[in-house]
Coordinates of N, CA and C in Angstrom, one line a residue:
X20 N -71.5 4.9 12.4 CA -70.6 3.9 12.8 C -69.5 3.7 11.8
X21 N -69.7 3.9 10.8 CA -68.5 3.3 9.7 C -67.5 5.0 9.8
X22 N -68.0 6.3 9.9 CA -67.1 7.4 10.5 C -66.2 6.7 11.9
X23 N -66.9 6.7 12.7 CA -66.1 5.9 13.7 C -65.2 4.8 13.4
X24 N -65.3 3.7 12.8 CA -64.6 2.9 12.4 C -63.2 3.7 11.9
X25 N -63.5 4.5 10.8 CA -63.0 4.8 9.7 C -62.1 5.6 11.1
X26 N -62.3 6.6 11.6 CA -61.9 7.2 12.6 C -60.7 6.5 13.6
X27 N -61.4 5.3 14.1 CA -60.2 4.4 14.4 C -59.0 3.9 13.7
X28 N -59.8 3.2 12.5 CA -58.6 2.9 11.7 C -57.4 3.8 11.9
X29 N -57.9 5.2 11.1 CA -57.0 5.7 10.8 C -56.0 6.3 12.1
X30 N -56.7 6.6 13.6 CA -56.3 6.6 14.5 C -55.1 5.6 14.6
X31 N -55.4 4.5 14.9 CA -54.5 2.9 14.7 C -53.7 3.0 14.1
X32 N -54.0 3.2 12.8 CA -52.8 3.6 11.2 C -51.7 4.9 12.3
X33 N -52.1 5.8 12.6 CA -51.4 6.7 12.8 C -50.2 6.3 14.1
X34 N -51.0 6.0 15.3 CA -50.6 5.6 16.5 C -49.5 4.3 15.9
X35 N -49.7 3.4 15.3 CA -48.4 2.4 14.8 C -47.7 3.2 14.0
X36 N -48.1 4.0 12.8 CA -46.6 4.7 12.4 C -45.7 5.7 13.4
X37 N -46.9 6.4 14.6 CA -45.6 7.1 15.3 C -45.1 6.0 16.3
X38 N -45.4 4.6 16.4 CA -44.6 3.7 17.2 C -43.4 3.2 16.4
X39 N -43.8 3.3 14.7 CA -42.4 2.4 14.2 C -41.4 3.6 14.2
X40 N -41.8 4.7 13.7 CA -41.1 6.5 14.0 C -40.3 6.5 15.4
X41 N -41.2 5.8 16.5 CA -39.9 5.9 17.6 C -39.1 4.8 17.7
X42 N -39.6 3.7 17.4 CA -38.8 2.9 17.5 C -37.3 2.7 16.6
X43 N -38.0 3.3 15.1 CA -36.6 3.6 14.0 C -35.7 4.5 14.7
X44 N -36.4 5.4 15.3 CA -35.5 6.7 15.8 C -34.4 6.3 16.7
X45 N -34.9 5.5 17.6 CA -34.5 5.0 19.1 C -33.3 3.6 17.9
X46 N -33.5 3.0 17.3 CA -32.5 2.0 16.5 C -31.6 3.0 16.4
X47 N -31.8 4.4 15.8 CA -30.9 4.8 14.9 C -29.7 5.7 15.6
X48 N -30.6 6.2 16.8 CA -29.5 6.2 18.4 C -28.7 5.0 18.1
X49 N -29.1 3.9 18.0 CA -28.5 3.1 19.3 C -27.2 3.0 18.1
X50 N -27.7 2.9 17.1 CA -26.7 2.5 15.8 C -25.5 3.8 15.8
X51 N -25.8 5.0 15.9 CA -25.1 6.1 15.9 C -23.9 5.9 17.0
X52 N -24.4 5.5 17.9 CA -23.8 5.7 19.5 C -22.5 4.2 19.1
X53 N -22.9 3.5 18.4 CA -22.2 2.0 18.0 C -21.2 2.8 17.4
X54 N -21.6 3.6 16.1 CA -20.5 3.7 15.5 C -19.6 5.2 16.1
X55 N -20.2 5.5 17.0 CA -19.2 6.6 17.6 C -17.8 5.8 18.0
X56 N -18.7 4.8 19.0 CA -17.9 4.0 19.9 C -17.0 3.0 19.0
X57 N -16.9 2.6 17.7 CA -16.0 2.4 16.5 C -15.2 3.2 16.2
X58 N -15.7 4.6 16.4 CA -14.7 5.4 15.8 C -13.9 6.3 16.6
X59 N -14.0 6.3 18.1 CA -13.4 7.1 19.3 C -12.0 6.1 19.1
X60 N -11.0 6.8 19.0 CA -9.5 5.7 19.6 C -8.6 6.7 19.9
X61 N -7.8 6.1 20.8 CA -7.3 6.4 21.4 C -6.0 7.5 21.0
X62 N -5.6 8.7 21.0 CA -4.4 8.7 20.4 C -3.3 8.4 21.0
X63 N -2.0 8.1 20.7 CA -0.9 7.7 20.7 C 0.3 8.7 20.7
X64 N 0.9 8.6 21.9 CA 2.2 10.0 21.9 C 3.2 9.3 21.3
X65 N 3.6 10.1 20.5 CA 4.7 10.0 19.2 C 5.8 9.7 20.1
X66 N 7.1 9.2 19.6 CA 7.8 8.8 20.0 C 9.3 9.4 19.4
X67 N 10.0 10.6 19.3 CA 10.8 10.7 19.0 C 12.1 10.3 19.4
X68 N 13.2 10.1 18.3 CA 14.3 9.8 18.4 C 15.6 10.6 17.6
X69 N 16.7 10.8 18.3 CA 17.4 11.7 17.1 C 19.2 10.9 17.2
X70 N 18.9 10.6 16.4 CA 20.3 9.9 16.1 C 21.8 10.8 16.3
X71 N 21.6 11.9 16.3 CA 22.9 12.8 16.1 C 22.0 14.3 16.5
X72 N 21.5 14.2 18.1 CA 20.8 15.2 19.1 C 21.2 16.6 18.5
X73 N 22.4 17.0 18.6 CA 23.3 18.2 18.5 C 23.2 18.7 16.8
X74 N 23.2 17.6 16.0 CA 23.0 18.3 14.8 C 21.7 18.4 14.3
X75 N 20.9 17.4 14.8 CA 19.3 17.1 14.8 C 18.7 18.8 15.2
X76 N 19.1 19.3 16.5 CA 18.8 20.3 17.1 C 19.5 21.4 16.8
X77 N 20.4 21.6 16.2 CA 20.7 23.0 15.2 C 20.0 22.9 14.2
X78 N 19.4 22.2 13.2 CA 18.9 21.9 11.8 C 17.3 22.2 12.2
X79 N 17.0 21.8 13.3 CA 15.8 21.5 14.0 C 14.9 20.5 13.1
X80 N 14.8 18.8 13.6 CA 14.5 18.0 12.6 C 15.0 16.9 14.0
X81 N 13.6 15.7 14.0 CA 13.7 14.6 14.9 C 14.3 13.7 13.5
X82 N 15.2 12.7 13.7 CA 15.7 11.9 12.9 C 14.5 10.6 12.8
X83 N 13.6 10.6 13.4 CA 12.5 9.8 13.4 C 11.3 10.2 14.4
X84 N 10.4 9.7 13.8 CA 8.9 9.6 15.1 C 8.1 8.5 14.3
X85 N 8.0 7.8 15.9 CA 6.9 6.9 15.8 C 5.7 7.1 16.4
X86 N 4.7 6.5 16.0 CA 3.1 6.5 16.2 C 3.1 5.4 16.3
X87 N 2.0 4.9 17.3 CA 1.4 3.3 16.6 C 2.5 2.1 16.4
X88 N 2.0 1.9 15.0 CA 2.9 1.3 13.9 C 3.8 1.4 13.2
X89 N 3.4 3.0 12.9 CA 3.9 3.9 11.8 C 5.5 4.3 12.6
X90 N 6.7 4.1 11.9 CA 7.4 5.1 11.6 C 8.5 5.8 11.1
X91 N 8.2 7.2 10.5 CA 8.8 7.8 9.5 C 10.1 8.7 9.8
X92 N 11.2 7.9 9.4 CA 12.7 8.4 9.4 C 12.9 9.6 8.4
X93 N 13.3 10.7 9.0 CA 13.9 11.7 8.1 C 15.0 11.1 7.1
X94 N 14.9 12.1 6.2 CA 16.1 11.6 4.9 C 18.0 11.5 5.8
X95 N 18.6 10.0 5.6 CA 19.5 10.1 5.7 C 20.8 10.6 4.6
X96 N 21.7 11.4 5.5 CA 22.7 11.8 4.7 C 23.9 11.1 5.1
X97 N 25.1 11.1 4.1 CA 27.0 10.4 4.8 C 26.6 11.9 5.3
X98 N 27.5 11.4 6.7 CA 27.7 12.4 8.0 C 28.0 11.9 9.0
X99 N 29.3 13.1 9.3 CA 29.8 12.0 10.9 C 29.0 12.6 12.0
X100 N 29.4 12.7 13.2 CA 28.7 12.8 14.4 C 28.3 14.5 14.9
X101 N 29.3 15.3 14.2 CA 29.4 16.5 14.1 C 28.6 17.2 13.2
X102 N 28.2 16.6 11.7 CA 27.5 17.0 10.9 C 28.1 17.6 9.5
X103 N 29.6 17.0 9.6 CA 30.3 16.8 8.5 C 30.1 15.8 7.6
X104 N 30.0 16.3 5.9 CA 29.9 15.4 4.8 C 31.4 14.1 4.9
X105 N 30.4 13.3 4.5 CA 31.7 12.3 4.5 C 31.9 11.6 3.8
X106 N 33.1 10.7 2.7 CA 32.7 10.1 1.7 C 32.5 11.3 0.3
X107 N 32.8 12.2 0.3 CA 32.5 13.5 -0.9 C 32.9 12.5 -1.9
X108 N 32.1 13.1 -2.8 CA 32.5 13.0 -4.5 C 32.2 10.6 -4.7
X109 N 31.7 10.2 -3.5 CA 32.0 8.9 -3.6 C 30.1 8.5 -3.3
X110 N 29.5 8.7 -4.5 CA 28.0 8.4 -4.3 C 27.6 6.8 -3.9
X111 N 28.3 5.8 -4.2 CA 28.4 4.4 -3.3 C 28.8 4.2 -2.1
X112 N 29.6 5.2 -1.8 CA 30.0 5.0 0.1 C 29.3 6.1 0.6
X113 N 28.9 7.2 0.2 CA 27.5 7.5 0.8 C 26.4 6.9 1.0
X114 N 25.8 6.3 -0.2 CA 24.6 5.3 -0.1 C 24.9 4.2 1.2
X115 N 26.1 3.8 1.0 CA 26.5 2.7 2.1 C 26.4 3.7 3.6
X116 N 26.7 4.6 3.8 CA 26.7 5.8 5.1 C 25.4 5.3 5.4
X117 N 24.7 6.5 4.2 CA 23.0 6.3 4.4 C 22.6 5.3 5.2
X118 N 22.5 3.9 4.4 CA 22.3 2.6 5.0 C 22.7 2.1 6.4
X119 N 23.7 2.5 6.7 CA 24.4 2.4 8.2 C 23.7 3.3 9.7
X120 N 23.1 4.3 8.5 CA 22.8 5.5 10.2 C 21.4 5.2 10.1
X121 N 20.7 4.9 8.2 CA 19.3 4.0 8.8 C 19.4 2.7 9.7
X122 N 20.1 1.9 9.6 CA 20.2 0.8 10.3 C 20.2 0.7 11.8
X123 N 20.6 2.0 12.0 CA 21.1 2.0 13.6 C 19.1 2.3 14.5
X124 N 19.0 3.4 13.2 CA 17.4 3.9 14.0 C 16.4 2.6 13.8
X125 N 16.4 1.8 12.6 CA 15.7 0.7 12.9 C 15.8 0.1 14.1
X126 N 16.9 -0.6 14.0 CA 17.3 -1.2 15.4 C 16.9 -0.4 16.5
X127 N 17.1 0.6 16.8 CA 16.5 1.5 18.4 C 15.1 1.1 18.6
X128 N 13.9 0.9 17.2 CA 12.8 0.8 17.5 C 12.8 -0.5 17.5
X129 N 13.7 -2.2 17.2 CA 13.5 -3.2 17.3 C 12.7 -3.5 15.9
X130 N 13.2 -2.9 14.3 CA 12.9 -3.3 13.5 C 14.1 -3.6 12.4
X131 N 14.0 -3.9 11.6 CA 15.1 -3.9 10.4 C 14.6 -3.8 8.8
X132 N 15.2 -4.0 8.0 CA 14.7 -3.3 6.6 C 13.8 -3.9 6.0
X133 N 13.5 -5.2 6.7 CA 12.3 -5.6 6.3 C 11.2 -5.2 6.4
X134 N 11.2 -4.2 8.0 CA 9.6 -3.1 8.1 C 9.6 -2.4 7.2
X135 N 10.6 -1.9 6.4 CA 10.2 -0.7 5.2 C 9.3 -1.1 4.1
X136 N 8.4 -0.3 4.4 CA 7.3 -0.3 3.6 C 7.9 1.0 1.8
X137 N 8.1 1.9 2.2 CA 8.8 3.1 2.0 C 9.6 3.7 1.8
X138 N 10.4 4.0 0.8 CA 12.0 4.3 0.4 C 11.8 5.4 -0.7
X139 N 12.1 6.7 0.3 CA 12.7 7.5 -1.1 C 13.6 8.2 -1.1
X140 N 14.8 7.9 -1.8 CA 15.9 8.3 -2.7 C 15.9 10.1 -3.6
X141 N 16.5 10.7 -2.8 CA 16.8 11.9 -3.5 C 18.4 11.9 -3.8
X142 N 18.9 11.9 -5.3 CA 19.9 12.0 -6.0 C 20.4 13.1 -6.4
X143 N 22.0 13.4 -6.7 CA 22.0 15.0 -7.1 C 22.6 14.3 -8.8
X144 N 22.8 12.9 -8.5 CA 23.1 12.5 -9.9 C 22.7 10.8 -10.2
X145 N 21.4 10.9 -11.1 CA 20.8 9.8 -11.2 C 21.7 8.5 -11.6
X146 N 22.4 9.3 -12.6 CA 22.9 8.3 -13.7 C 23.8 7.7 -12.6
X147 N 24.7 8.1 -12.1 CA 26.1 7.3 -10.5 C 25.1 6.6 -10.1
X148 N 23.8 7.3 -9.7 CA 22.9 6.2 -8.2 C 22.4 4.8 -9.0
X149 N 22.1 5.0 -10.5 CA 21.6 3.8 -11.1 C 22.7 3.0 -11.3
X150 N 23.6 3.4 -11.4 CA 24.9 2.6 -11.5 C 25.2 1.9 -10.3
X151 N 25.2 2.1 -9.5 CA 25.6 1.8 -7.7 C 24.2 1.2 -7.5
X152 N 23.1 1.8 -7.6 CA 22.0 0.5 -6.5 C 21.8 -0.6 -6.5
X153 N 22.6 -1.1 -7.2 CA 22.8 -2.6 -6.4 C 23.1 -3.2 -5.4
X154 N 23.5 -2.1 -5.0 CA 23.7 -2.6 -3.7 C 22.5 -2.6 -2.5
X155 N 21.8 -2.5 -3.1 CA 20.6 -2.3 -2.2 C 19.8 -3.5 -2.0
X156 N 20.2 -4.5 -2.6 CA 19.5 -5.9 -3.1 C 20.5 -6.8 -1.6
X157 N 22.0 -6.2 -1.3 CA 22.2 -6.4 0.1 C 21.3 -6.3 1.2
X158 N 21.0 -4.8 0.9 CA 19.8 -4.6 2.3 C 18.3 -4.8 2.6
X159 N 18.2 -5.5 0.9 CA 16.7 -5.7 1.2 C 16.5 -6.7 0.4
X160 N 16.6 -7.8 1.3 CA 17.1 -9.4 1.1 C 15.8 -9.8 0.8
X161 N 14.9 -9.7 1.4 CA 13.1 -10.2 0.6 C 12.4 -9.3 0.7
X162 N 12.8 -8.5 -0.5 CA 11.9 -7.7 -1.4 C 12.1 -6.1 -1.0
X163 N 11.6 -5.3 -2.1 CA 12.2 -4.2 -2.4 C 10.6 -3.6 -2.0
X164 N 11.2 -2.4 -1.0 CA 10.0 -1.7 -0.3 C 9.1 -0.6 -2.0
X165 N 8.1 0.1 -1.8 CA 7.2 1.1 -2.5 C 8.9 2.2 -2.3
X166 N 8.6 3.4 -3.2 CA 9.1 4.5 -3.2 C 9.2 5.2 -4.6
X167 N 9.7 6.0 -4.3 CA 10.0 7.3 -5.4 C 12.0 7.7 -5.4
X168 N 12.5 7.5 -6.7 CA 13.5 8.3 -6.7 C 13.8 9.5 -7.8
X169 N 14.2 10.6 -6.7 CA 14.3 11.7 -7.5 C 15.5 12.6 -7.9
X170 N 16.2 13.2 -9.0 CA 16.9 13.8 -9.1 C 16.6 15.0 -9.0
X171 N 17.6 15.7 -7.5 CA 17.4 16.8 -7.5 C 18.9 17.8 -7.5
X172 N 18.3 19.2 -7.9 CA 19.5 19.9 -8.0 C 20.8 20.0 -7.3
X173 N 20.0 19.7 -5.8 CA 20.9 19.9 -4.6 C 20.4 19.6 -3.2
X174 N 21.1 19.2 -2.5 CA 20.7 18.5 -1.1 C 21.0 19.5 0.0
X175 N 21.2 19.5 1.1 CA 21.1 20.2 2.4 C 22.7 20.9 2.4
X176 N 23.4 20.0 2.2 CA 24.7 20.5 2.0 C 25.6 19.9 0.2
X177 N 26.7 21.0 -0.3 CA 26.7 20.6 -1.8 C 27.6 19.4 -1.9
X178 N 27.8 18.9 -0.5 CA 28.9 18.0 -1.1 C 27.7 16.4 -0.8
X179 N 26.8 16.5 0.2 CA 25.6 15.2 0.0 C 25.3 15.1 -1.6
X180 N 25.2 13.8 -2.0 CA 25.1 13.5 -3.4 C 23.8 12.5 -3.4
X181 N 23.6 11.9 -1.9 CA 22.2 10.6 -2.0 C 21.5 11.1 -0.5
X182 N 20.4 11.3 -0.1 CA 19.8 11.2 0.9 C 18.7 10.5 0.6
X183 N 18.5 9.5 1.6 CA 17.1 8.5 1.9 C 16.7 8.5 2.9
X184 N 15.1 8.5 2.4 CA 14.4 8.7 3.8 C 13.5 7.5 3.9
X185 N 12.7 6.8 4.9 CA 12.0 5.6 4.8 C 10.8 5.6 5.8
X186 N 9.7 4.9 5.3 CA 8.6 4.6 5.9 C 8.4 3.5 6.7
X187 N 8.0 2.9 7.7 CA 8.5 1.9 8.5 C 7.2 1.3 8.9
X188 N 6.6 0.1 8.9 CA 5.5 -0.2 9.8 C 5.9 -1.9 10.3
X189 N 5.6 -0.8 11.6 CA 6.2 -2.4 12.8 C 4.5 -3.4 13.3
X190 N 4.5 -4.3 13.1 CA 3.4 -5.3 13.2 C 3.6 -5.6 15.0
X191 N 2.9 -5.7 15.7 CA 3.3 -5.7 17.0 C 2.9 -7.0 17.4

């Protein structure tokens, strides 16, 4: 009798651990399947825009795309509509250009320089651009976005002296 007992028990012992074994299993489904369904989203067709189509499309280069929330403006250069430097040798009225042809792509998406999260400044001469950025305390009236600026040897064409590019996130 106490074989039998003993027999049961451990039968019982067994029979409840493969019940809590399916039951953990069957949670760990259900928990899996949760966090699939967390983590499926949707994607989002980008949104391009080209400020200057004709030179955008020789260069080959969207002057922006948006995602989402996200969006990231190619570096602006002084340049008129044709894709002539403009402003030469005058690294303050280029920065001022810059600021103007970003301004316009904000606006298209219904934001302003306050979405800039993101600012970076490539220089062909630091020392002029430190001298002149003050004027940037114009365009970014409450508070100055994250970025990087860098002096580099040379820009896309030799007469650009400042090109900025910016990171954007629109709150919907």
């Amino acid at each position: 009798m106490k074989k039998t007992t003993n027999r049961l028990t451990f039968l019982t012992a067994l029979f409840v651990l493969a019940f809590t074994l399916q039951s953990c299993e069957q949670k760990q489904k259900e928990e899996t399947k949760e966090v699939e369904k967390e983590i499926i989203v949707e994607s989002e067709k980008p949104e391009y825009f080209l400020l200057r189509p004709e030179v955008e499309k020789a260069y080959g280069y969207s002057h922006a795309v948006k995602i989402g929330n996200s969006i990231k403006i190619s570096g602006a250069v002084s340049m008129d509509d044709e894709g002539n430097p403009t402003a030469v040798g005058d690294i303050e009225q280029q920065m001022k250009n810059c600021y103007a042809d970003l301004e316009k792509i904000l606006k298209h998406f219904g934001c302003t320089f306050d979405h800039v999260v993101k600012e970076d400044i490539f220089t062909t001469n630091m020392a002029q651009m430190l001298e002149k950025s003050a004027y940037r305390a114009e365009i970014y009236k409450n508070g100055f976005p994250t970025g990087t600026w860098l002096e580099v040897k040379g820009l896309a064409l030799p007469e650009f002296m400042v090109e900025i590019e910016l990171e954007v996130h629109k709150s919907e």
